[in-house]
């Protein structure tokens, strides 16, 4: 009987790992992808969707159709737990056994950590909220738009900055920019800190050149109907709030011993192996630490892609009885 590779999550990491395995091994392997969503939305394109540069169908793929065309099995189900001693994954529909397991569950959004978020904010990382934002922007002629980041880490670190530049361009094209104030609020001490001081300075200068206000080192306490409330009594007025909610590691893994103290899956930085035999993790759910700074490596689709390639190719080599000689370099290209 062919070995089964079970992949949890149909995002970038899950899609790439499954296709690498099937392309490499063909009928020699059974690949099953489990995801609670029936469609995949490409999160990196959400700022473009908000400002009308993309249509919903441009960034959406049905998982069942996409996987079946590749000869990959797909199950629409919620992951509820793991039984590693039995090499079993528990879902809300059935128990699934595996020979190799790839965890690509991404990060969970928790807007409830900020009072007023659910009521007064559109989640810039949620497909449905961004569709609503698209409508709101079409009718927005003047006032204050505030984009804020709740906490660190968060995925797609450039996305809030991209959103600001796209909003600037959007209102300039409509001839309304002089009536719209744009403000970005972040807990980062400087823009894109992991990219280094030169990049941070460049982004700060570009924001300033376009008249976009930047508030760094911010701690968000609450979102009221017309103001973003920070610590030390700072209030930032707003008529439209776009937020990046707190990101947490997957709930179903918190009692497995696979995660660190912050809920992210601990993996070998080069091989992406977990502490469990034949279990790997890729993408946003992982907690890879950078050397020296000990901060988390960026969470973005491009990194998930290359991590998934490494894992997919190494599992394929193991199935063939070969040494797993591919390593993740930490780069996105």
XYZ file of C-alpha atoms in Angstrom:
333
model
C 0.000 0.000 0.000
C 1.313 3.445 -0.887
C 2.367 5.712 1.993
C -0.036 8.473 2.937
C 1.086 12.057 3.458
C -1.491 14.041 5.385
C -1.308 17.827 4.986
C -3.183 20.057 7.408
C -4.095 23.342 5.744
C -4.832 24.368 2.163
C -2.985 27.688 2.145
C 0.254 28.422 0.315
C 2.299 25.919 2.343
C -0.231 23.108 2.022
C -0.783 23.692 -1.690
C 2.929 23.736 -2.521
C 3.832 20.708 -0.364
C 1.018 18.614 -1.840
C 1.893 19.486 -5.441
C 5.618 18.881 -4.960
C 4.909 15.443 -3.506
C 2.468 14.474 -6.243
C 4.681 15.806 -9.019
C 7.723 13.988 -7.618
C 6.125 10.649 -6.729
C 2.922 10.466 -8.760
C 0.984 7.288 -7.973
C 3.625 6.142 -5.496
C 2.101 8.341 -2.789
C -1.368 9.196 -1.487
C -1.667 12.869 -0.564
C -4.637 14.162 1.428
C -5.106 17.857 2.245
C -7.513 18.831 5.043
C -8.857 22.371 5.365
C -11.925 23.884 7.025
C -12.370 26.292 4.109
C -13.638 25.295 0.694
C -11.739 28.078 -1.066
C -8.281 29.603 -0.779
C -7.956 33.393 -0.926
C -4.493 34.741 -1.696
C -3.970 37.026 1.307
C -1.107 38.979 -0.237
C -3.511 40.403 -2.823
C -6.086 41.669 -0.313
C -4.759 45.278 -0.412
C -5.193 45.195 -4.200
C -8.702 43.778 -3.783
C -9.606 46.575 -1.356
C -8.566 49.308 -3.778
C -10.161 47.740 -6.851
C -6.976 46.542 -8.573
C -8.102 42.910 -8.221
C -11.472 41.199 -8.443
C -12.541 38.536 -5.908
C -12.303 35.792 -8.508
C -8.729 36.845 -9.340
C -7.452 35.816 -5.901
C -9.778 32.884 -5.102
C -9.388 29.193 -5.916
C -11.743 26.352 -5.010
C -9.690 23.809 -3.122
C -11.633 20.716 -4.161
C -11.327 21.485 -7.873
C -7.687 22.563 -7.653
C -6.568 19.464 -5.757
C -8.626 16.922 -7.698
C -7.104 18.157 -10.953
C -3.678 17.281 -9.508
C -4.708 13.841 -8.268
C -4.636 15.046 -4.666
C -7.360 14.114 -2.186
C -9.145 16.914 -0.301
C -11.301 16.838 2.819
C -13.311 19.827 4.010
C -13.066 19.424 7.795
C -11.960 21.150 10.999
C -8.835 19.849 12.735
C -9.600 19.286 16.417
C -6.587 17.381 17.709
C -3.679 14.996 17.227
C -2.929 11.503 18.518
C 0.775 11.277 17.615
C 1.229 7.943 19.374
C -1.187 6.464 16.809
C -0.111 8.701 13.919
C -3.672 9.993 13.825
C -5.286 13.384 13.266
C -8.750 14.044 14.685
C -11.215 16.136 12.683
C -14.859 17.040 13.212
C -15.767 14.439 10.569
C -13.418 11.500 11.021
C -10.049 10.284 12.277
C -7.241 10.225 9.717
C -4.050 8.197 9.866
C -0.765 9.149 8.231
C 2.732 7.958 7.471
C 4.005 11.538 7.207
C 2.299 14.668 8.478
C 2.781 18.253 7.291
C 1.248 20.964 9.470
C 0.453 24.081 7.438
C -2.421 25.501 9.464
C -1.330 29.140 9.333
C -2.131 31.634 12.062
C -5.437 32.343 13.777
C -6.845 35.882 13.975
C -8.049 37.078 17.372
C -9.649 40.526 17.048
C -11.361 40.056 20.429
C -8.070 40.874 22.166
C -8.762 44.560 21.434
C -12.072 45.914 22.807
C -14.131 47.496 20.032
C -12.307 45.751 17.188
C -15.214 43.567 16.074
C -17.666 46.481 16.184
C -15.615 49.350 14.788
C -12.861 47.838 12.622
C -12.573 46.082 9.276
C -10.018 43.263 9.392
C -7.551 43.942 6.594
C -6.564 40.253 6.536
C -10.097 38.845 6.200
C -11.548 38.281 2.713
C -15.139 39.196 3.617
C -14.085 42.274 5.578
C -11.937 43.436 2.672
C -14.913 43.111 0.332
C -16.817 45.380 2.733
C -13.818 47.730 2.853
C -13.873 47.898 -0.944
C -17.446 49.222 -0.756
C -16.630 51.636 2.074
C -13.707 53.130 0.170
C -15.827 53.692 -2.935
C -18.099 55.975 -0.887
C -15.365 57.583 1.218
C -14.756 61.174 0.093
C -13.178 62.827 3.121
C -12.054 62.109 6.680
C -9.462 60.096 8.582
C -8.473 56.531 7.680
C -6.404 54.698 10.273
C -4.598 51.423 9.595
C -3.217 49.757 12.721
C -1.308 46.644 13.722
C -2.467 45.127 17.005
C 0.576 43.087 18.018
C 3.654 41.182 16.869
C 4.280 38.898 15.089
C 1.841 39.174 12.182
C 1.972 37.674 8.718
C 2.777 39.535 5.495
C 4.765 42.286 7.290
C 4.814 44.589 4.225
C 1.010 44.417 3.792
C 0.008 47.351 6.072
C 2.582 49.570 4.367
C 1.437 48.404 0.948
C -2.121 49.226 1.983
C -1.108 52.782 2.900
C 0.624 53.404 -0.428
C -2.290 51.919 -2.359
C -4.781 54.061 -0.430
C -2.682 57.128 -1.182
C -2.707 56.284 -4.900
C -6.411 55.373 -4.805
C -7.515 58.754 -3.457
C -5.094 60.692 -5.664
C -6.653 59.094 -8.738
C -10.088 60.087 -7.440
C -8.933 63.655 -6.756
C -9.794 63.279 -3.067
C -6.366 62.859 -1.484
C -6.289 66.386 -0.042
C -9.490 65.571 1.855
C -8.315 62.243 3.282
C -5.828 61.884 6.157
C -3.982 58.565 6.260
C -2.386 57.263 9.472
C -0.493 54.026 10.122
C -0.109 52.858 13.739
C 2.273 50.009 14.586
C 3.904 48.434 17.664
C 7.122 48.153 15.634
C 9.856 50.546 16.661
C 10.491 51.300 13.004
C 8.955 50.213 9.672
C 9.889 46.680 8.601
C 12.525 46.308 11.354
C 13.737 42.867 10.248
C 14.693 44.276 6.845
C 17.251 46.552 8.485
C 17.673 50.284 9.186
C 18.219 51.336 5.564
C 14.934 49.790 4.453
C 13.152 51.232 7.490
C 14.456 54.708 6.729
C 13.457 54.388 3.075
C 9.892 53.374 3.968
C 9.617 56.146 6.538
C 10.751 58.678 3.914
C 8.267 57.365 1.348
C 5.426 57.650 3.854
C 6.465 61.196 4.714
C 6.746 62.172 1.035
C 3.156 61.051 0.492
C 1.800 62.804 3.558
C 1.063 59.569 5.434
C 1.374 59.829 9.219
C 3.269 57.095 11.069
C 3.005 56.231 14.764
C 5.533 53.612 15.916
C 5.993 51.822 19.243
C 2.232 51.927 19.802
C 0.260 49.779 22.225
C -3.391 49.483 21.186
C -5.869 49.496 24.080
C -9.263 49.995 22.451
C -11.069 51.103 19.307
C -13.950 53.496 19.990
C -16.431 54.637 17.338
C -14.302 57.604 16.284
C -10.879 57.090 17.871
C -8.085 54.578 18.302
C -7.012 54.597 21.949
C -3.374 53.898 22.796
C -1.629 53.696 26.138
C -0.562 56.881 27.955
C -3.863 58.492 26.990
C -3.050 58.903 23.279
C -6.111 59.056 21.008
C -5.958 58.962 17.204
C -9.151 60.184 15.504
C -10.576 58.068 12.701
C -13.635 57.741 10.509
C -12.612 54.386 9.031
C -10.433 51.838 10.836
C -8.569 49.011 9.101
C -6.916 46.641 11.551
C -4.441 43.777 11.656
C -5.692 41.584 14.532
C -3.578 39.594 16.976
C -2.122 36.452 15.412
C -2.070 33.239 17.463
C -0.798 29.747 16.775
C -3.412 27.072 15.917
C -5.695 26.204 18.830
C -5.746 22.483 18.011
C -1.987 22.218 18.612
C -1.715 23.981 21.960
C -1.865 20.815 24.066
C 0.361 18.681 21.840
C 3.773 19.735 23.121
C 4.689 20.856 19.610
C 4.474 24.584 20.327
C 6.617 27.133 22.123
C 5.448 29.413 24.917
C 3.694 31.686 22.433
C 1.792 28.961 20.594
C 3.970 28.660 17.474
C 5.146 25.239 16.277
C 8.788 24.529 17.111
C 10.705 23.224 14.082
C 14.269 22.574 13.008
C 15.212 25.801 11.187
C 16.630 23.991 8.141
C 14.641 20.739 7.880
C 11.331 22.000 9.358
C 10.963 18.815 11.454
C 9.007 18.955 14.712
C 9.760 17.023 17.885
C 7.517 14.182 16.658
C 8.767 11.558 14.211
C 7.632 12.074 10.595
C 5.872 15.334 11.483
C 6.835 18.615 9.817
C 5.463 22.144 9.909
C 5.677 25.012 7.430
C 4.418 28.550 7.024
C 2.794 30.971 9.423
C 2.144 28.413 12.183
C 5.877 27.885 12.746
C 8.021 29.732 15.262
C 11.419 29.978 13.600
C 13.744 32.295 15.518
C 16.309 34.510 13.818
C 19.914 34.223 15.051
C 21.291 36.955 17.322
C 18.027 38.940 17.643
C 15.985 35.853 18.658
C 12.911 37.449 17.068
C 10.518 35.406 14.937
C 11.348 35.112 11.262
C 8.792 36.829 8.995
C 5.538 35.049 8.319
C 4.694 35.393 4.634
C 3.506 33.296 1.710
C 6.870 33.369 -0.051
C 8.576 31.798 2.978
C 5.811 29.204 3.338
C 6.304 28.356 -0.332
C 10.003 27.585 -0.016
C 9.600 25.787 3.308
C 6.932 23.575 1.737
C 9.193 22.789 -1.211
C 11.933 21.630 1.152
C 9.559 19.466 3.194
C 7.816 18.028 0.143
C 11.090 17.076 -1.536
C 12.564 15.600 1.650
C 9.495 13.458 2.346
C 9.602 12.261 -1.262
C 13.250 11.238 -0.803
C 12.432 9.407 2.426
C 9.653 7.487 0.690
C 12.150 6.513 -2.013
C 14.584 5.299 0.659
C 16.978 8.208 0.105
C 18.524 10.712 2.512
C 16.547 13.972 2.911
C 19.187 16.376 1.622
C 17.161 19.563 1.016
C 17.516 22.443 3.484
C 15.584 25.661 4.012
C 17.943 28.629 3.789
C 15.629 31.184 5.381
C 15.316 33.096 2.126
C 12.218 33.766 0.058
C 13.858 33.468 -3.349
